[in-house]
Coordinates of C-alpha atoms in Angstrom, one line a residue:
M11 CA -23.8 -3.0 12.4
A12 CA -20.4 -1.3 12.6
V13 CA -17.6 -0.6 15.1
R14 CA -16.2 2.5 14.8
V15 CA -12.4 3.0 15.4
L16 CA -11.8 6.0 17.7
K17 CA -8.1 5.1 18.7
P18 CA -6.4 2.2 16.7
G19 CA -4.1 1.1 19.0
L20 CA -0.3 0.3 18.4
A21 CA -1.0 -2.2 15.6
T22 CA -4.5 -3.5 15.9
T23 CA -5.2 -5.8 12.6
V24 CA -8.2 -8.1 11.9
Q25 CA -7.1 -11.7 12.1
D26 CA -8.6 -15.2 11.7
L27 CA -7.0 -18.7 11.5
G28 CA -4.9 -17.9 8.5
R29 CA -4.4 -18.2 4.9
P30 CA -2.9 -21.7 4.3
G31 CA -1.9 -23.3 0.8
Y32 CA 0.2 -20.3 -0.7
Y33 CA 3.1 -20.3 1.1
H34 CA 5.0 -22.0 -1.8
I35 CA 4.4 -18.8 -3.7
G36 CA 5.5 -16.3 -0.8
I37 CA 2.2 -15.5 0.5
P38 CA 2.6 -16.3 4.4
L39 CA -0.1 -18.3 6.8
S40 CA -0.7 -15.1 8.4
G41 CA -3.7 -15.1 10.9
A42 CA -3.7 -14.9 14.9
M43 CA -0.1 -15.2 16.5
D44 CA -1.9 -17.0 19.6
R45 CA -4.4 -19.0 17.7
H46 CA -5.7 -20.9 20.8
A47 CA -6.5 -17.4 22.3
L48 CA -8.5 -16.3 19.2
V49 CA -10.5 -19.6 19.1
A50 CA -11.3 -19.1 23.0
A51 CA -12.7 -15.5 22.1
N52 CA -14.8 -16.6 19.3
L53 CA -16.5 -19.6 21.3
L54 CA -16.9 -17.1 24.5
V55 CA -19.4 -14.7 22.1
G56 CA -21.0 -17.7 19.9
N57 CA -19.0 -17.4 16.8
E58 CA -17.5 -20.2 14.9
A59 CA -14.0 -20.9 16.1
G60 CA -12.0 -19.5 13.3
A61 CA -14.0 -16.1 12.7
A62 CA -12.0 -13.0 12.3
V63 CA -11.3 -10.9 15.4
L64 CA -9.0 -8.1 16.3
E65 CA -5.4 -8.9 17.5
A66 CA -4.3 -5.7 19.7
V67 CA -0.4 -5.6 20.1
F68 CA 0.7 -4.2 23.4
M69 CA -2.0 -1.5 23.5
G70 CA -5.8 -1.7 23.0
P71 CA -7.7 0.4 20.7
E72 CA -10.9 2.7 21.6
L73 CA -14.0 1.5 19.7
E74 CA -17.5 2.6 19.6
F75 CA -20.4 0.3 19.0
T76 CA -23.2 1.5 16.5
E77 CA -25.3 -1.4 18.1
G78 CA -25.6 -3.9 20.8
A79 CA -23.2 -6.7 20.8
T80 CA -21.7 -9.4 22.8
V81 CA -17.6 -9.1 23.0
A82 CA -14.6 -11.0 24.8
V83 CA -11.0 -10.3 25.0
T84 CA -8.4 -13.1 25.5
G85 CA -4.8 -13.3 25.1
A86 CA -2.7 -11.1 26.9
E87 CA -3.7 -9.7 30.2
L88 CA -4.9 -6.4 28.3
P89 CA -8.0 -5.3 30.8
P90 CA -11.0 -3.9 28.9
K91 CA -12.9 -1.1 30.1
L92 CA -16.8 -0.3 29.1
D93 CA -17.3 3.4 29.3
G94 CA -14.5 3.6 31.5
E95 CA -15.8 0.7 33.7
P96 CA -13.3 -2.4 34.2
R97 CA -14.6 -5.8 32.5
E98 CA -12.8 -9.2 33.0
T99 CA -10.6 -10.7 29.9
W100 CA -11.3 -14.0 29.2
T101 CA -14.9 -13.5 29.9
S102 CA -17.9 -12.3 27.6
F103 CA -19.7 -9.1 28.2
R104 CA -22.2 -7.2 26.6
V105 CA -22.1 -3.9 25.1
K106 CA -24.8 -1.7 24.2
R107 CA -25.4 0.7 21.2
G108 CA -23.0 3.9 21.7
Q109 CA -21.0 2.4 24.4
I110 CA -17.1 2.8 24.1
L111 CA -14.7 -0.2 24.9
S112 CA -11.1 0.9 25.8
F113 CA -8.3 -0.8 27.5
D114 CA -6.1 -0.3 30.5
F115 CA -2.4 -0.7 30.4
L116 CA -0.9 -4.1 29.4
K117 CA -0.2 -6.4 32.3
Q118 CA 0.9 -9.5 30.9
G119 CA 1.4 -11.2 27.5
A120 CA 1.7 -9.3 24.2
R121 CA -1.3 -9.7 22.1
G122 CA -5.0 -9.3 22.9
Y123 CA -8.1 -10.8 20.8
I124 CA -11.1 -8.8 20.7
A125 CA -14.2 -10.8 19.3
V126 CA -17.5 -9.4 18.4
A127 CA -20.5 -11.8 18.1
G128 CA -20.8 -12.1 14.4
G129 CA -17.2 -11.7 13.8
I130 CA -15.3 -8.8 11.7
D131 CA -16.9 -9.0 8.0
V132 CA -13.9 -7.8 5.9
P133 CA -14.1 -9.6 2.8
V134 CA -12.4 -13.0 2.2
V135 CA -9.0 -12.9 0.3
L136 CA -7.6 -16.3 -0.7
G137 CA -9.8 -17.9 1.8
S138 CA -9.2 -16.1 4.8
R139 CA -9.9 -12.4 6.3
S140 CA -6.5 -12.1 8.0
T141 CA -4.2 -8.9 7.5
Y142 CA -1.0 -9.5 5.6
A143 CA 0.1 -6.0 6.0
L144 CA 3.6 -6.3 4.4
G145 CA 1.9 -7.5 1.2
A146 CA -1.3 -5.0 1.8
L147 CA -3.5 -8.2 1.5
G148 CA -6.8 -9.0 3.4
G149 CA -8.1 -7.6 6.7
F150 CA -9.4 -4.1 6.7
K151 CA -7.9 -2.3 3.4
G152 CA -4.8 -4.5 4.0
R153 CA -3.3 -2.6 7.1
K154 CA -3.7 -1.8 10.4
L155 CA -6.5 0.1 12.0
E156 CA -6.7 3.8 11.8
A157 CA -8.7 6.4 13.5
G158 CA -12.1 6.8 11.7
D159 CA -12.3 3.2 10.4
E160 CA -15.9 1.6 10.4
L161 CA -15.6 -2.0 10.8
P162 CA -18.2 -4.3 9.4
I163 CA -19.7 -6.7 12.0
G164 CA -21.3 -10.0 10.6
S165 CA -24.8 -11.3 11.8
A166 CA -24.7 -13.3 15.0
A167 CA -25.6 -16.9 14.4
A168 CA -27.1 -16.9 18.4
T169 CA -27.4 -14.2 20.8
G170 CA -23.7 -14.6 22.8
K171 CA -24.1 -15.0 26.6
D172 CA -22.9 -12.7 28.9
G173 CA -20.6 -13.9 31.8
R174 CA -19.1 -17.1 30.1
T175 CA -15.4 -17.5 31.0
V176 CA -12.5 -19.5 30.2
A177 CA -10.8 -21.7 33.3
R178 CA -6.9 -20.7 33.6
D179 CA -6.0 -24.4 33.1
L180 CA -7.6 -23.9 29.5
R181 CA -6.0 -20.9 28.4
G182 CA -2.8 -22.0 26.8
Q183 CA -0.8 -19.2 28.3
P184 CA 3.3 -19.5 28.9
A185 CA 3.6 -21.2 32.1
G186 CA 6.8 -19.4 33.9
M187 CA 10.1 -17.7 33.6
P188 CA 12.3 -18.2 31.7
T189 CA 9.8 -19.6 28.7
E190 CA 10.6 -22.8 27.2
L191 CA 10.3 -23.1 23.5
R192 CA 10.6 -26.7 22.1
A193 CA 12.7 -26.9 19.1
M194 CA 13.9 -29.8 16.6
P195 CA 17.7 -29.6 15.1
G196 CA 17.3 -28.6 11.3
L197 CA 18.8 -30.0 8.2
Y198 CA 21.7 -27.4 8.6
W199 CA 22.6 -28.5 12.0
H200 CA 25.9 -30.2 10.7
R201 CA 27.0 -26.3 10.0
I202 CA 27.9 -25.3 13.6
T203 CA 30.1 -27.2 15.8
E204 CA 29.2 -29.5 18.9
A205 CA 29.8 -27.1 21.4
A206 CA 28.1 -24.4 19.6
G207 CA 24.9 -26.8 19.4
N208 CA 25.2 -27.6 23.1
G209 CA 25.4 -23.8 24.0
F210 CA 22.3 -22.6 21.9
F211 CA 20.4 -24.9 24.2
S212 CA 21.8 -24.3 27.4
D213 CA 22.0 -20.5 27.0
T214 CA 18.9 -18.0 28.2
W215 CA 18.2 -15.8 25.5
K216 CA 16.2 -12.7 25.8
V217 CA 13.4 -11.3 23.2
A218 CA 15.1 -8.5 21.5
P219 CA 12.9 -5.3 20.4
E220 CA 12.9 -6.3 17.0
A221 CA 9.9 -9.0 17.5
D222 CA 7.0 -8.8 15.5
R223 CA 4.3 -10.6 13.0
I224 CA 7.2 -11.4 10.4
G225 CA 9.9 -12.9 13.3
Y226 CA 11.1 -12.9 16.7
R227 CA 14.6 -12.0 17.5
F228 CA 16.6 -13.2 20.5
K229 CA 19.7 -11.8 21.9
G230 CA 22.1 -12.8 25.0
G231 CA 23.4 -15.9 23.9
K232 CA 26.9 -17.0 22.8
P233 CA 27.6 -16.6 19.1
L234 CA 27.4 -19.8 17.2
E235 CA 30.8 -21.4 15.9
F236 CA 30.8 -22.7 12.5
V237 CA 32.5 -25.9 11.2
P238 CA 34.8 -24.5 8.3
R239 CA 33.6 -25.1 4.5
E240 CA 34.2 -24.1 1.1
P241 CA 31.2 -21.8 0.2
P242 CA 28.9 -23.8 -2.0
F243 CA 27.8 -22.4 -5.6
G244 CA 25.3 -19.5 -4.9
A245 CA 25.6 -19.0 -1.2
G246 CA 27.6 -16.0 0.4
S247 CA 31.0 -15.9 2.0
D248 CA 29.4 -15.6 5.5
P249 CA 29.6 -19.0 7.4
S250 CA 25.8 -18.5 8.1
N251 CA 24.9 -18.2 4.4
I252 CA 23.5 -21.0 2.4
T253 CA 22.2 -21.4 -0.8
D254 CA 18.6 -20.1 -1.1
A255 CA 16.3 -22.7 0.6
C256 CA 12.6 -22.7 1.6
Y257 CA 11.8 -21.3 5.3
P258 CA 9.7 -23.6 7.4
Y259 CA 7.1 -21.9 9.6
G260 CA 8.8 -21.5 12.8
S261 CA 12.3 -21.8 11.6
I262 CA 15.0 -20.3 13.5
Q263 CA 17.5 -18.6 11.2
V264 CA 20.7 -17.3 12.8
P265 CA 22.2 -14.3 10.3
G266 CA 26.0 -14.2 11.0
G267 CA 25.5 -17.0 13.9
T268 CA 25.0 -14.2 16.4
E269 CA 21.1 -13.7 17.1
P270 CA 18.5 -16.3 16.2
I271 CA 15.0 -15.1 14.7
V272 CA 12.1 -17.4 14.8
L273 CA 9.8 -16.8 11.4
H274 CA 6.1 -16.5 12.7
R275 CA 3.0 -16.0 10.8
D276 CA 3.8 -13.3 8.3
A277 CA 7.3 -14.5 7.7
V278 CA 9.2 -14.5 4.4
S279 CA 8.8 -18.1 2.7
G280 CA 12.9 -18.5 1.8
G281 CA 16.0 -17.0 1.5
G282 CA 19.9 -17.5 2.2
Y283 CA 20.3 -17.8 5.8
F284 CA 21.3 -21.1 7.9
M285 CA 18.6 -22.4 10.1
V286 CA 19.6 -24.0 13.4
G287 CA 16.2 -25.7 14.0
T288 CA 12.4 -25.2 14.0
V289 CA 10.5 -24.4 17.0
I290 CA 7.7 -27.1 17.3
A291 CA 4.1 -26.3 16.2
A292 CA 2.8 -26.8 19.9
D293 CA 4.8 -23.8 21.2
M294 CA 4.3 -21.0 18.3
D295 CA 1.3 -19.6 20.3
L296 CA 3.6 -19.0 23.1
I297 CA 6.0 -16.8 21.5
G298 CA 3.0 -14.1 20.0
Q299 CA 2.6 -13.7 23.9
L300 CA 6.3 -12.8 24.5
Q301 CA 7.0 -9.1 25.4
P302 CA 10.8 -7.7 24.6
N303 CA 13.3 -8.6 27.1
T304 CA 11.5 -11.7 28.3
P305 CA 13.8 -14.8 29.1
V306 CA 13.8 -17.7 26.8
K307 CA 15.2 -21.1 26.8
F308 CA 15.2 -23.2 23.9
V309 CA 14.8 -27.0 24.4
K310 CA 15.8 -29.5 22.0
V311 CA 13.0 -32.4 21.5
D312 CA 12.9 -34.8 18.9
M313 CA 10.2 -36.0 16.4
N314 CA 8.3 -38.2 18.7
Q315 CA 8.3 -35.3 21.3
A316 CA 7.2 -32.9 19.0
L317 CA 4.3 -35.1 17.8
A318 CA 3.3 -35.7 21.5
A319 CA 3.6 -32.1 22.3
R320 CA 1.2 -31.5 19.0
K321 CA -1.3 -34.0 20.4
S322 CA -1.3 -32.4 23.9
R323 CA -1.9 -29.1 22.3
S324 CA -5.0 -30.4 20.3
E325 CA -6.5 -32.1 23.3
L326 CA -6.3 -28.9 25.2
L327 CA -8.1 -27.2 22.4
G328 CA -10.9 -30.0 22.5
K329 CA -11.1 -29.2 26.1
L330 CA -11.7 -25.6 25.3
H331 CA -14.4 -26.5 23.0
N332 CA -16.3 -28.9 25.2
A333 CA -16.0 -26.3 28.2
L334 CA -17.8 -23.8 25.8
A335 CA -20.1 -26.0 23.9

């Protein structure tokens, strides 16, 4: 069985839960920007939680099915249509051979996840089917989809049920405006003044147009003021430069001290920009659903609060599994 791509959408790629274990040699995690939504889509159609799906950004693809299948669309409110007839998001539905799946305009969020029973059966590369387009690695030929592509679909473990749905309180989407992103101050916090640190967490920022799988840029807050220093050996003269260091997933680098960039699933693993802190793991899925111009506030937390948030997010995922078991 295969799914034929009639129109690819804006930047549709194959993603699963990612490729951990290679960040130290420069290969990022990749995988879904919203992992919770990917898992929900897979469970709705009877797949393993981490099976490969399609991640569509802002605009959905148009797909023709060569065989019948069960499908679900989660994440962003990107309304699916089957032969032009509307279908619900976060709900599984049957597709017959020859039918065409397309999408209406994006209503909310940024990334939709399209799961097909059996999963997208592209080759496994370094333990994952995820696309890392910058490195032409994994996914479908290492790139985003193009018209005319034919995506192989695996054998479904069981016939997916029609009409299964995810309750709103189990979807894990951003709660409201401005979106709050919890962050811990980082190793370089001492490089900025106390007033600059307070301003970073009190300002309202907006998502800039430069927001993709590598990183999300934010603008609109006050520039950071740095503590005077003698540049260390190997660092540049700009106050935001450091001697090259590793970048954690979720780290917030601030080139020039003006516009923070949160590094995401396809991020580079190191460089010479100061990092003001790190967005906690529990909130990284939320970033994947932010559109440009969305207002955001960074909220300062400590390690205990970060661990409690991670536990809460994990419990939400457990409830999702139980609901769709």
